[in-house]
Coordinates of C-alpha atoms and ligand atoms in Angstrom, one line a residue:
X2 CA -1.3 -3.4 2.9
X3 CA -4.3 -4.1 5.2
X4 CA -5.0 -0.4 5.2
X5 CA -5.9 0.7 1.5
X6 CA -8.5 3.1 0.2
X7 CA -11.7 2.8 -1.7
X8 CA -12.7 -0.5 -3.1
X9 CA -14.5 -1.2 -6.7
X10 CA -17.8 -1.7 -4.8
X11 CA -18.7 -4.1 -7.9
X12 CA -20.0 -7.3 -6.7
X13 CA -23.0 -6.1 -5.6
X14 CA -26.6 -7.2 -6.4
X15 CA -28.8 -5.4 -8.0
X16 CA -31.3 -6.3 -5.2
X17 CA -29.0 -5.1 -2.2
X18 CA -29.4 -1.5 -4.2
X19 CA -33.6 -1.9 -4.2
X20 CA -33.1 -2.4 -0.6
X21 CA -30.9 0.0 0.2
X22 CA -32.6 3.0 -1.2
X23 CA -35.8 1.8 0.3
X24 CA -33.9 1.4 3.8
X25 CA -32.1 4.5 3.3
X26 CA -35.3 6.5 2.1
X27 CA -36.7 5.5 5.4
X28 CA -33.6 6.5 8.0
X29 CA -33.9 9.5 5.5
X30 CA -36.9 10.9 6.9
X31 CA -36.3 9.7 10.5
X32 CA -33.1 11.6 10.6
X33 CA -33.6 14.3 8.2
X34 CA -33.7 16.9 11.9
X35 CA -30.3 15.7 13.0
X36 CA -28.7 16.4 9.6
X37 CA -26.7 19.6 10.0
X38 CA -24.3 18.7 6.3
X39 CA -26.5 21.6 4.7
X40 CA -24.8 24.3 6.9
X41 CA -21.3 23.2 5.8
X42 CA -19.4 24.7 2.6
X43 CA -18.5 21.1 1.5
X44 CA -16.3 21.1 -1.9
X45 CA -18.3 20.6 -5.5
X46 CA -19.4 17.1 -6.5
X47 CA -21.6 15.2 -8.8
X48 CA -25.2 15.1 -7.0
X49 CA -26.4 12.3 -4.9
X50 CA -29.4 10.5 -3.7
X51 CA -30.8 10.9 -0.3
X52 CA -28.5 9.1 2.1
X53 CA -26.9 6.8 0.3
X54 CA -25.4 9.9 -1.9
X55 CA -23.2 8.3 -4.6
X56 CA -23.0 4.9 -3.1
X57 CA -24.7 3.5 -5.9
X58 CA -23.6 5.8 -8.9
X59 CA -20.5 4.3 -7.9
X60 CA -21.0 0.6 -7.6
X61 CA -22.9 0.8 -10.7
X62 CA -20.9 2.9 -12.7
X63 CA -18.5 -0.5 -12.8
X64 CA -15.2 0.9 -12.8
X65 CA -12.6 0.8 -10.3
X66 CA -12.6 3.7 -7.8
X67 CA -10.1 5.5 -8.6
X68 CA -11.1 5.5 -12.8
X69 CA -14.5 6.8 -11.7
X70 CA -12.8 9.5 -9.3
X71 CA -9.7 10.0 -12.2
X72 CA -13.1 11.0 -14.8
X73 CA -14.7 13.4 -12.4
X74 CA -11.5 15.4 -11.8
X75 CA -12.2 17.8 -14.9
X76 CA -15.6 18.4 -13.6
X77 CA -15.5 19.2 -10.0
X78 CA -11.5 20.4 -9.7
X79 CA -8.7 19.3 -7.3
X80 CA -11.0 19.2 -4.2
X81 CA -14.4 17.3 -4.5
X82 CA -16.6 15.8 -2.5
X83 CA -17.9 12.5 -2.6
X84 CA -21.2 10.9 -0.5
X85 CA -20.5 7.6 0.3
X86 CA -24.1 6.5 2.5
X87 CA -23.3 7.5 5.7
X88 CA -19.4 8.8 4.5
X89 CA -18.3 12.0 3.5
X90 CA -15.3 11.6 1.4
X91 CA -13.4 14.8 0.2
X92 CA -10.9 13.7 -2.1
X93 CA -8.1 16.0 -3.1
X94 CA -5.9 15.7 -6.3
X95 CA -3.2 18.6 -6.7
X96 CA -0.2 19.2 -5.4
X97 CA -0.8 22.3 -3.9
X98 CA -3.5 21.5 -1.8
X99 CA -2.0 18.0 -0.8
X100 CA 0.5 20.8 0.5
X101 CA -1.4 23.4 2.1
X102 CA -3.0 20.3 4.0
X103 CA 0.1 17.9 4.7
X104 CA 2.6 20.0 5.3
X105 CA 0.8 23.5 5.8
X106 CA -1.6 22.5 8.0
X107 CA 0.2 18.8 8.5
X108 CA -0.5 18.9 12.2
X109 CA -4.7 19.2 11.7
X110 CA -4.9 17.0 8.8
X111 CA -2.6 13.8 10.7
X112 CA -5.3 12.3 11.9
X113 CA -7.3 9.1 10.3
X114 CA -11.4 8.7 10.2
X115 CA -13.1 6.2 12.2
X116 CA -12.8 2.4 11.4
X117 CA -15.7 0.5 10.1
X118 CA -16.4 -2.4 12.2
X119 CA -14.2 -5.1 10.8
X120 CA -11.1 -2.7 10.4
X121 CA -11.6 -2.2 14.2
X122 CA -11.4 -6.2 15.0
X123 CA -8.1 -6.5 13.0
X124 CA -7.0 -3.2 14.0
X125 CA -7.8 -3.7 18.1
X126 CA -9.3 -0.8 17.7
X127 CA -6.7 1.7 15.8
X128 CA -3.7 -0.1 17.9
X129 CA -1.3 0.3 14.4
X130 CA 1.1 2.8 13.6
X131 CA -1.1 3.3 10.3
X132 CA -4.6 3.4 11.9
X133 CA -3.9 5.4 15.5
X134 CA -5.7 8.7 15.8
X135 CA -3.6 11.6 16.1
X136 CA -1.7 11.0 19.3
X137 CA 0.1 9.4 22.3
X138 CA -0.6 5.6 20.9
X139 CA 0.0 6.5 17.3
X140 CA 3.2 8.5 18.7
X141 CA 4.3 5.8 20.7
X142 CA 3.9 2.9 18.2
X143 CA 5.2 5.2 15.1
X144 CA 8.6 6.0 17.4
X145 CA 9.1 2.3 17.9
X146 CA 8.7 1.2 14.3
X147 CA 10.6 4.3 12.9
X148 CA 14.0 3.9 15.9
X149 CA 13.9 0.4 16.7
X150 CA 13.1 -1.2 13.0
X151 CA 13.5 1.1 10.1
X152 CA 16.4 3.7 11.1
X153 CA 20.1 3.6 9.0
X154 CA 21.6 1.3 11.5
X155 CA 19.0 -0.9 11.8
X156 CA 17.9 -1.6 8.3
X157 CA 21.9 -2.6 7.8
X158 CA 21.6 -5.6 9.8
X159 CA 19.0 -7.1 7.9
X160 CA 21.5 -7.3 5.0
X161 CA 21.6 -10.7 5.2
X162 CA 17.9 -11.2 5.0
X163 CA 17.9 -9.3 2.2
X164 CA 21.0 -11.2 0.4
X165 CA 19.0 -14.3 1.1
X166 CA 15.5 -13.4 0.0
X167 CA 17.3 -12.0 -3.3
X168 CA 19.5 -15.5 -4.2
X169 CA 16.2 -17.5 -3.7
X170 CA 14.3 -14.9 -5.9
X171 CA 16.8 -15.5 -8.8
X172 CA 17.0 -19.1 -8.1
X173 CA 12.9 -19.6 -8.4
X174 CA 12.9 -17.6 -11.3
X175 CA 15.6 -20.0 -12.6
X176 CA 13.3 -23.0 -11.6
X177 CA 10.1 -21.5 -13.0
X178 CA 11.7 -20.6 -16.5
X179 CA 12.9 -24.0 -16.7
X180 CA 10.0 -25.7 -16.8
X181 CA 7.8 -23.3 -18.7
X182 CA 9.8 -22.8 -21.4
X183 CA 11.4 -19.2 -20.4
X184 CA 8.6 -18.0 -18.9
X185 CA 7.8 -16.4 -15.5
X186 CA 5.5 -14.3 -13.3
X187 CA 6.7 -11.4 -12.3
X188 CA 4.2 -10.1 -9.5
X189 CA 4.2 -13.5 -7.6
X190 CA 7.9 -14.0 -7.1
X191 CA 8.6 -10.1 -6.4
X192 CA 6.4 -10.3 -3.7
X193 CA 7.0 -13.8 -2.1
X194 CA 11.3 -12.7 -2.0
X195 CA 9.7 -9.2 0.0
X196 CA 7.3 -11.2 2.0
X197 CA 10.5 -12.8 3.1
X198 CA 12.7 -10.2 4.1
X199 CA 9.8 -9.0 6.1
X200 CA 9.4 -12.3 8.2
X201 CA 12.5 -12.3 8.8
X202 CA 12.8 -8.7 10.0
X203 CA 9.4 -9.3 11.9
X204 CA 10.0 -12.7 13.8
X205 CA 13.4 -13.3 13.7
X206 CA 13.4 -16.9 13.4
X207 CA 14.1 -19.3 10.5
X208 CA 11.0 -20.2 8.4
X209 CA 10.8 -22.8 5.3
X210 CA 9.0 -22.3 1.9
X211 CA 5.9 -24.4 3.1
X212 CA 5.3 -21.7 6.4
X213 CA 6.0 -18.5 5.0
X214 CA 3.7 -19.7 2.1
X215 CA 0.6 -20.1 4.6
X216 CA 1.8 -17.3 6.4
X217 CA 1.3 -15.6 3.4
X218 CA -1.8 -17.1 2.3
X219 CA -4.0 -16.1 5.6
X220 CA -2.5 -12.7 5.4
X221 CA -4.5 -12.9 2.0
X222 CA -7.2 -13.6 3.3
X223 CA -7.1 -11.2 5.9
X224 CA -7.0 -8.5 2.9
X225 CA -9.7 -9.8 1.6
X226 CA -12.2 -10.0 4.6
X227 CA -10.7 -6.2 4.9
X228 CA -12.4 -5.3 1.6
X229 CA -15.2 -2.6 1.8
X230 CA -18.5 -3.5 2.0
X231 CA -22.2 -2.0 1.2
X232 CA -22.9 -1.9 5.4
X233 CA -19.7 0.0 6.0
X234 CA -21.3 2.6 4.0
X235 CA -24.9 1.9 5.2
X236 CA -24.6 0.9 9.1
X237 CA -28.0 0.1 9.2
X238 CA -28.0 -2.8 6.1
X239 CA -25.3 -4.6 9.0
X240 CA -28.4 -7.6 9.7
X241 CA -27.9 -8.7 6.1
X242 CA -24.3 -9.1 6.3
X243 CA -24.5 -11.2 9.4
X244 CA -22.6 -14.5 7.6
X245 CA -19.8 -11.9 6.4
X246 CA -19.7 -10.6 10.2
X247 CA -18.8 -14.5 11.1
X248 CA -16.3 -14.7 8.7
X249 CA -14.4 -12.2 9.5
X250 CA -14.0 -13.1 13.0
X251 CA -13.0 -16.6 11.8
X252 CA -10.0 -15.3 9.8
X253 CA -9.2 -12.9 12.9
X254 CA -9.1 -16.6 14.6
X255 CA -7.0 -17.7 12.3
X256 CA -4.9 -15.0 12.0
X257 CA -4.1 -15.0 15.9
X258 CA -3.5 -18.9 15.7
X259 CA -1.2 -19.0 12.5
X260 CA 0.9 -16.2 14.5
X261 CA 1.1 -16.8 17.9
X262 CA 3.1 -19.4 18.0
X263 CA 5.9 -17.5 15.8
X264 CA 5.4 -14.9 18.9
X265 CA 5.9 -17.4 21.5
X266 CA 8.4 -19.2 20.0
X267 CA 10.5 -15.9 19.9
X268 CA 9.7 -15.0 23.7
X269 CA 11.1 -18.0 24.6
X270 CA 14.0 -17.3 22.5
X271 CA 14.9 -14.1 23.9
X272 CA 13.9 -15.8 27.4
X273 CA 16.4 -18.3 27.2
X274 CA 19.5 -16.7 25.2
X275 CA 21.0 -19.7 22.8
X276 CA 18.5 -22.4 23.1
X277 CA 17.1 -21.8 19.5
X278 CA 20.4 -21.7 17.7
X279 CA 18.7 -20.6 14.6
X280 CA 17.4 -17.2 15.7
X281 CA 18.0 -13.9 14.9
X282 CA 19.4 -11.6 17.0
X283 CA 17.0 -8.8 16.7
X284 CA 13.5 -8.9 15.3
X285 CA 10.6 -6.7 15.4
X286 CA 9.0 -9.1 18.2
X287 CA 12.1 -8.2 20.1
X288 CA 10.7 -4.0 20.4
X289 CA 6.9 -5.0 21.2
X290 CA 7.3 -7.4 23.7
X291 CA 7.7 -5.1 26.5
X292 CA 6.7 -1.6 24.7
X293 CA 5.9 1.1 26.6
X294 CA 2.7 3.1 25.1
X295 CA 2.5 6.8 26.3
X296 CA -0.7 7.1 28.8
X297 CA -1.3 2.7 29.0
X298 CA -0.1 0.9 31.8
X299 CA 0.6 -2.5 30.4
X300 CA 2.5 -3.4 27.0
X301 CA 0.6 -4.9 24.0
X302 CA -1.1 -8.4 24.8
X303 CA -0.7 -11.2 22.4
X304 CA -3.4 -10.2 19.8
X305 CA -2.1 -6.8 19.9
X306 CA 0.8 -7.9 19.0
X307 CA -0.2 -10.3 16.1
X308 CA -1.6 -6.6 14.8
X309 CA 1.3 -5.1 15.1
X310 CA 2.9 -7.5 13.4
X311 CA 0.7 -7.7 10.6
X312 CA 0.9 -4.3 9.6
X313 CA 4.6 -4.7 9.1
X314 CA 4.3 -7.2 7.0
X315 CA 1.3 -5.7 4.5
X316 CA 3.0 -2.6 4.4
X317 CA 5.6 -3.5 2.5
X318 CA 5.0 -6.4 0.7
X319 CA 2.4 -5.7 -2.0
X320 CA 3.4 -2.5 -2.2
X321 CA 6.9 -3.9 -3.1
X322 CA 5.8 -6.5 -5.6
X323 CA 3.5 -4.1 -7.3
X324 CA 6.7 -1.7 -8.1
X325 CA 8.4 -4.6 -9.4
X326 CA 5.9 -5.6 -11.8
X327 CA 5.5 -2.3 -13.5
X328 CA 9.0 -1.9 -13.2
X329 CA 9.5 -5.4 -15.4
X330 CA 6.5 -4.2 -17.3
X331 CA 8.8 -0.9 -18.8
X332 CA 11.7 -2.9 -18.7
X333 CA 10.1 -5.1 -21.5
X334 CA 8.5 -2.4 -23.2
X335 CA 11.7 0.0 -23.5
X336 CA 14.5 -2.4 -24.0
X337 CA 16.7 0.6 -24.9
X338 CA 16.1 1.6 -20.8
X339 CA 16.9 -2.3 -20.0
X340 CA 20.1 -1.7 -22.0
X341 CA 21.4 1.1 -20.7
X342 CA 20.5 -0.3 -16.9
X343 CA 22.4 -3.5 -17.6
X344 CA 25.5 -1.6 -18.7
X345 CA 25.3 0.7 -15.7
X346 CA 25.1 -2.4 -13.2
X347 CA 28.0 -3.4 -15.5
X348 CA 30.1 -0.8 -15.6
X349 CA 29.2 -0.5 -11.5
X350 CA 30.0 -3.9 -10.3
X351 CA 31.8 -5.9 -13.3
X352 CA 31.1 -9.9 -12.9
X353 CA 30.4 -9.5 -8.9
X354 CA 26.4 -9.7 -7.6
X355 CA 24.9 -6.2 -7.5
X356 CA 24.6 -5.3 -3.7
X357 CA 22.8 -2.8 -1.8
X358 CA 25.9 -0.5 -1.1
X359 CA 26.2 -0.9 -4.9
X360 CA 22.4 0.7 -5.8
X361 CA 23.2 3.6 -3.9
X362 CA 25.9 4.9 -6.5
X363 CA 23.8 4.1 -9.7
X364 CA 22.2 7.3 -10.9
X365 CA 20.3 5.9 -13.7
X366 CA 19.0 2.6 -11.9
X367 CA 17.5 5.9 -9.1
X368 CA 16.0 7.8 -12.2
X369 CA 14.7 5.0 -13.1
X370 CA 12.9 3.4 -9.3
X371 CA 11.8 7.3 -9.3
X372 CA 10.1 7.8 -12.4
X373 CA 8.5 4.4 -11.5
X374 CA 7.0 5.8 -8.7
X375 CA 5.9 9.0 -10.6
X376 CA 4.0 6.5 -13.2
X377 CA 3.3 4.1 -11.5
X378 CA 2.6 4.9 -7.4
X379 CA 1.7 1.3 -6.2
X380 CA -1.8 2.9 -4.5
X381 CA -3.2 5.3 -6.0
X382 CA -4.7 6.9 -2.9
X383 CA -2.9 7.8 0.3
X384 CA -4.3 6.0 3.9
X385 CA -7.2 8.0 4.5
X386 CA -6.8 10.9 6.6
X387 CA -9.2 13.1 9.1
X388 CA -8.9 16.5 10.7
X389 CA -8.1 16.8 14.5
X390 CA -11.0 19.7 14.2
X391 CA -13.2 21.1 11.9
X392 CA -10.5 22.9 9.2
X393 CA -10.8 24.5 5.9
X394 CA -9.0 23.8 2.8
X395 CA -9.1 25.8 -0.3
X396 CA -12.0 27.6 1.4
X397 CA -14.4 24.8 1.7
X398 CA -15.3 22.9 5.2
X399 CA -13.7 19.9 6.3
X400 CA -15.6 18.3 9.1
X401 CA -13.8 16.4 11.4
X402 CA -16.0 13.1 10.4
X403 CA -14.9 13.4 6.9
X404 CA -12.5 10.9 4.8
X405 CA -9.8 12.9 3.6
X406 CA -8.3 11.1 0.4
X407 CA -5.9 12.1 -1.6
X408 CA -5.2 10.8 -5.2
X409 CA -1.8 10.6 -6.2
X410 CA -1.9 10.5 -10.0
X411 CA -3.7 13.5 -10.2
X412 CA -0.4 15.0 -8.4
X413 CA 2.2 13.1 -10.1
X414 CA 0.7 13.4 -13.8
X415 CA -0.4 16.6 -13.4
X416 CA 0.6 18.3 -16.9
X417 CA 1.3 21.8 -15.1
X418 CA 3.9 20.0 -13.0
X419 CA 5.5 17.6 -15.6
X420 CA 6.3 18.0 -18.8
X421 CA 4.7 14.7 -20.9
X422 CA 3.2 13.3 -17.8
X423 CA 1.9 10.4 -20.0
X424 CA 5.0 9.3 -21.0
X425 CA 7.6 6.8 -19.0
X426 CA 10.8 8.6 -19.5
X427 CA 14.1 8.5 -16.4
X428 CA 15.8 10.6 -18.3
X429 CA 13.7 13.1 -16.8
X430 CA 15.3 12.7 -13.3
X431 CA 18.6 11.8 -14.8
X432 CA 19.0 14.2 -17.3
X433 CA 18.3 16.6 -14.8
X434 CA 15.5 18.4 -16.5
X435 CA 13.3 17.8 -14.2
X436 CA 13.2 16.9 -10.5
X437 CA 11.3 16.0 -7.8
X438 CA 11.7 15.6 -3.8
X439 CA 9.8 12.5 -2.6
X440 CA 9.7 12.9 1.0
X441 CA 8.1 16.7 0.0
X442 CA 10.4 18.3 2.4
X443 CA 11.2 21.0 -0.2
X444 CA 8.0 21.0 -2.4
X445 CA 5.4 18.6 -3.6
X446 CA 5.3 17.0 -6.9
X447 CA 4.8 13.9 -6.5
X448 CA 3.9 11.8 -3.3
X449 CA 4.0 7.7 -3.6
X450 CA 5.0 7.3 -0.1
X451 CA 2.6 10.3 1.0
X452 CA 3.8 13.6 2.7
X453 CA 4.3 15.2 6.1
X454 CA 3.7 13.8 9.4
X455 CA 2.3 10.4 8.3
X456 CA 4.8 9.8 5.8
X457 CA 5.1 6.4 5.2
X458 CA 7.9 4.8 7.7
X459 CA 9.1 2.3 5.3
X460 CA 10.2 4.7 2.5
X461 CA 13.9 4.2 2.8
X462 CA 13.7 0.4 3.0
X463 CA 11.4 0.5 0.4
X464 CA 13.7 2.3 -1.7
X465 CA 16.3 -0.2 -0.9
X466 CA 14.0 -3.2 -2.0
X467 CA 12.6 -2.0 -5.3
X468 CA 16.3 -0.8 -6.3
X469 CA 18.3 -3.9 -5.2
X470 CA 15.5 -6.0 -6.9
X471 CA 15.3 -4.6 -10.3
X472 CA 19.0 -4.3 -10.6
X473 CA 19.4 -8.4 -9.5
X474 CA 16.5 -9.3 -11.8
X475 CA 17.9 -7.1 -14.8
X476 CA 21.5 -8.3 -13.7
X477 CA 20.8 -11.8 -13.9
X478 CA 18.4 -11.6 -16.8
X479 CA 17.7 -10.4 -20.2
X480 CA 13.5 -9.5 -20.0
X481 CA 11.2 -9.6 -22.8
X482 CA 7.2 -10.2 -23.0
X483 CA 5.1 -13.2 -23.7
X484 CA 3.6 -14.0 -26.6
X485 CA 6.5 -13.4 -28.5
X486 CA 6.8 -9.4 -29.8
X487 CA 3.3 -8.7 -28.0
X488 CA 2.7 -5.7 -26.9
X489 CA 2.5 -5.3 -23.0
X490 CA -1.2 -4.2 -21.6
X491 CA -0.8 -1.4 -19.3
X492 CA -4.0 -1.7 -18.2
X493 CA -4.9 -1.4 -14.2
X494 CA -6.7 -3.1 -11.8
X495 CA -7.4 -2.6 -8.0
X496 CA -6.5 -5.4 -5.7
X497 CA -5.2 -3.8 -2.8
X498 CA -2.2 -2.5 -4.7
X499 CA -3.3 -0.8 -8.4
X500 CA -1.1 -4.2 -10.0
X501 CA -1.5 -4.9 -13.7
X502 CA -4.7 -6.3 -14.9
X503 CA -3.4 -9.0 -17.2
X504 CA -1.0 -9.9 -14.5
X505 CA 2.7 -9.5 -16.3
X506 CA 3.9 -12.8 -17.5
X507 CA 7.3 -12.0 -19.1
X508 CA 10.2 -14.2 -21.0
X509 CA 13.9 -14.5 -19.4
X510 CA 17.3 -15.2 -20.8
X511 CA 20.0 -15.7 -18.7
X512 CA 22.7 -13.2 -19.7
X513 CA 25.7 -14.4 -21.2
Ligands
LIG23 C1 7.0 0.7 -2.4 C2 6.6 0.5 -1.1 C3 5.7 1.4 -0.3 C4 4.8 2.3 -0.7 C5 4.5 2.9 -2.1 C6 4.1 2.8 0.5 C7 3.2 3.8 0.5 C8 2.6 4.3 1.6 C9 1.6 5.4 1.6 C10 1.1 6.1 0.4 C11 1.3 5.6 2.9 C12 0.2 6.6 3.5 C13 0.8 7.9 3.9 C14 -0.3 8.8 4.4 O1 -1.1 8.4 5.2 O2 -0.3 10.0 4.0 C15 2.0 4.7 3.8 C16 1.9 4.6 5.1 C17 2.5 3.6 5.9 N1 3.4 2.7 5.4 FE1 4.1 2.5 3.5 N2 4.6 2.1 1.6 C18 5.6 1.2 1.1 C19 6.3 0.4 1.9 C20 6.2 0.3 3.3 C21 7.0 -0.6 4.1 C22 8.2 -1.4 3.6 C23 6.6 -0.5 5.4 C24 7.0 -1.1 6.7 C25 7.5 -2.3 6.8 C26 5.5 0.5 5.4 C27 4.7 0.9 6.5 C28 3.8 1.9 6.5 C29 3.1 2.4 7.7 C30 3.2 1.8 9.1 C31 2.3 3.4 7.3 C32 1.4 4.3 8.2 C33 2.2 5.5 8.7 C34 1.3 6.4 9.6 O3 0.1 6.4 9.6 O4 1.9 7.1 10.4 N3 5.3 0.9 4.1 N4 2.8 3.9 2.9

């Protein structure tokens, strides 16, 4: 997803922070008359230095964002503000404000904050469905994506796709296990058989292993390049960052030429109907080529395009693969759960392949993808969002130059909402003590997809993935962990997704 929140801010040099708080000291006292945040009633939060605020408490304090933001929530409560240099970040972390601002208030709070300078080159400038402000573009581009690509209709014809990408995804597993005795990783293969489903959805056209394995590569690095860095924070540290600046536009380069040639290849396609006999007939080139953008004249040029693109390809795929390796993860760690999954897909489909229409009827399997995303929401932050106009929530200001995050664990673990938060149990859902409505049409209690009217697009297909891969992987195969009897480390890291820090390496039998 090339559109995640807060970084780690962890590989930073001790010397960059000497130099920032002298820099910063100094725009300090040049700005200090244009400053108007003392007149605001921003929400509590731990005290800050002079312009850089808690840029550096952060960096330093050498946890991951969302651990340092996860240990402050007892101090400052469910809405807290956070200095980031030139940033103000108001994160919120229950469920009732995530309510009284999504769906309350959903029309102020829909917007998203300025871009920082490299988001804006791989962005062209906030044309995505996930980076457009508030508005005709983001209405126009959202409508496309949502009709055209992700409705009921739409997602059935890419059955195929999907059929395909899961047969190769239980044929490399059988590869990988054969020649390393059993053993297989989980995150790698889950998201290479997604990546798939989404090229093929995107471009329409037949790739092999080699392309869609460079494809996915530079999309890599893009994510990289995208990280955060100190001058994003501190505009004015930019002339020290001048090699990074190059970069970036190099992998932009290389972004436009690894994909333009999949665009034009399709254009002529559609140009000239059966000369590529191995193309699909519909793809989400197909909707872009000649889209018509409320209040533009022309449709999207070439390297609007390959943006376009690329968002429909990050959004799901990490995401995806992320679900699927906790999934695997409590799979191995509660083989009772495995059990009693296998016998449903048994009982459901006998000796036949489970299929998607299958999924849909397998109540257990559903308690199971939910309370994964209850435990385990694949970011742990929502996009980030920004008022339309100065607003209040909870009583505090929100200025309309303000990051609006919200954390989702604090929602979705939140011990007056759930009843043993800490623990993985689907029987919650499928007992029917508890329940929850994802979407958060009916109430908020937990929100992995987000809420309101920037709900993410992709939920239903997403759904669709996460359930039809578990039950082929746990259909085909009998998981257990690596060494032998070990216990599985849930412990978490950031890397654009919240994945598993000792990425999951896991045993499989074929069933009998
Ligand atoms: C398990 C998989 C997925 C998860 C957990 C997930 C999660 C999210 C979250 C938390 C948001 C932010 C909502 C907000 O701003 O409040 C989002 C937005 C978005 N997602 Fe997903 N997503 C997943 C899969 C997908 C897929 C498959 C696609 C499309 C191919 C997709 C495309 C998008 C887009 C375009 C947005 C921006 C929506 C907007 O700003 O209007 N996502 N997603």
């Amino acid at each position: 997803m090339d559109f995640l929140s807060p970084s780690t801010f962890s590989n930073y040099h001790f010397i960059f922070t000497a130099l920032a708080l002298f820099i910063s000291g100094l725009i300090f006292i040049l700005s200090r008359k244009k400053s108007n945040s003392k007149k605001l009633n921003l929400p509590p939060g731990p005290p800050g230095y002079p312009v850089v605020g808690n840029l550096f408490q952060v960096a330093r304090s050498g946890k991951p964002f969302f651990q340092y933001v996860r240990e402050l929530i007892p101090i400052y409560g469910p809405i807290m503000t956070l200095k980031m240099g030139t940033r103000t970040m108001i994160i919120i972390s229950s469920a009732d404000l995530a309510k009284e601002a999504l769906i309350e208030k959903g029309q102020v709070f829909a917007s998203r904050p300025r871009e920082n300078p490299t988001r804006t080159i791989f962005s062209c400038d906030k044309f995505t469905v996930n980076a457009a402000l508030y508005g005709p573009v983001w209405r126009s581009l959202r409508r496309n994506m949502v009709q055209n690509m992700l409705s009921a209709t739409r997602l059935k014809e890419f059955r195929k796709a999907r059929d395909m990408a899961m047969d190769t995804l239980i044929e490399r597993l059988k590869l990988e296990a054969a020649s390393n005795e059993g053993l297989v990783w989980v995150l790698k293969n889950a998201r290479f058989a997604v990546f798939c489903i989404l090229l093929a959805m995107c471009f329409g056209v037949e790739m092999d292993e080699k392309i869609i394995e460079s494809i996915d590569q530079m999309m890599k690095t893009v994510l990289i390049v995208l990280d955060p860095r100190l001058d994003d924070y501190l505009p004015l540290l930019s002339p020290f960052f001048s090699k990074q600046r190059k970069r970036v536009q190099e992998v932009r380069k290389e972004q436009i030429d690894t994909l333009v040639p999949l665009i034009e290849k399709r254009r002529s396609a559609i140009q000239n109907p059966g000369s590529d006999l191995t193309a699909a007939s519909f793809s989400y080139l197909d909707t872009l080529f000649d889209l018509k953008i409320e209040g533009r004249k022309s449709s999207p040029s070439n390297a609007e395009i390959v943006t376009l693109c690329s968002e429909f390809l990050n959004g799901g795929t990490d995401t995806t693969g992320t679900a699927i390796e906790w999934a695997i993860a409590r799979m191995i760690e509660n083989p009772k759960i495995q059990l009693r999954l296998y016998d449903e897909i048994r009982s459901t489909v006998g000796e036949k392949k489970v299929d998607e229409k299958d999924v849909e009827t397998m109540p257990y399997l559903n308690a199971v993808v939910k309370e994964l995303l209850r435990k385990h929401p694949p970011t742990y932050f929502s996009l980030t969002h920004a008022v339309v106009e100065p607003a209040k929530l909870a009583g505090y200001d929100v200025p309309t130059d303000a990051n609006v995050e919200f954390f989702l664990p604090g929602i979705s673990e939140d011990p007056k909402l759930w009843s043993d938060p800490e623990k993985f149990d689907p029987d919650r859902f499928f007992a029917g003590r508890e329940d929850a409505d994802i979407t958060g049409v009916t109430g908020v209690k937990m929100m992995p997809f987000g809420v309101g009217r920037r709900i993410c697009p992709g939920l239903s297909m997403a759904t669709v993935h996460v359930n039809l891969m578990l039950a082929r992987m746990v259909q085909e195969f009998e998981w257990s962990g690596y060494p032998d009897n070990g216990e599985v480390d849930f412990s978490e890291k950031l890397e654009f997704t919240v994945v598993m820090k000792n990425s999951l390496r896991a045993k499989i039998k074929p069933r009998a």
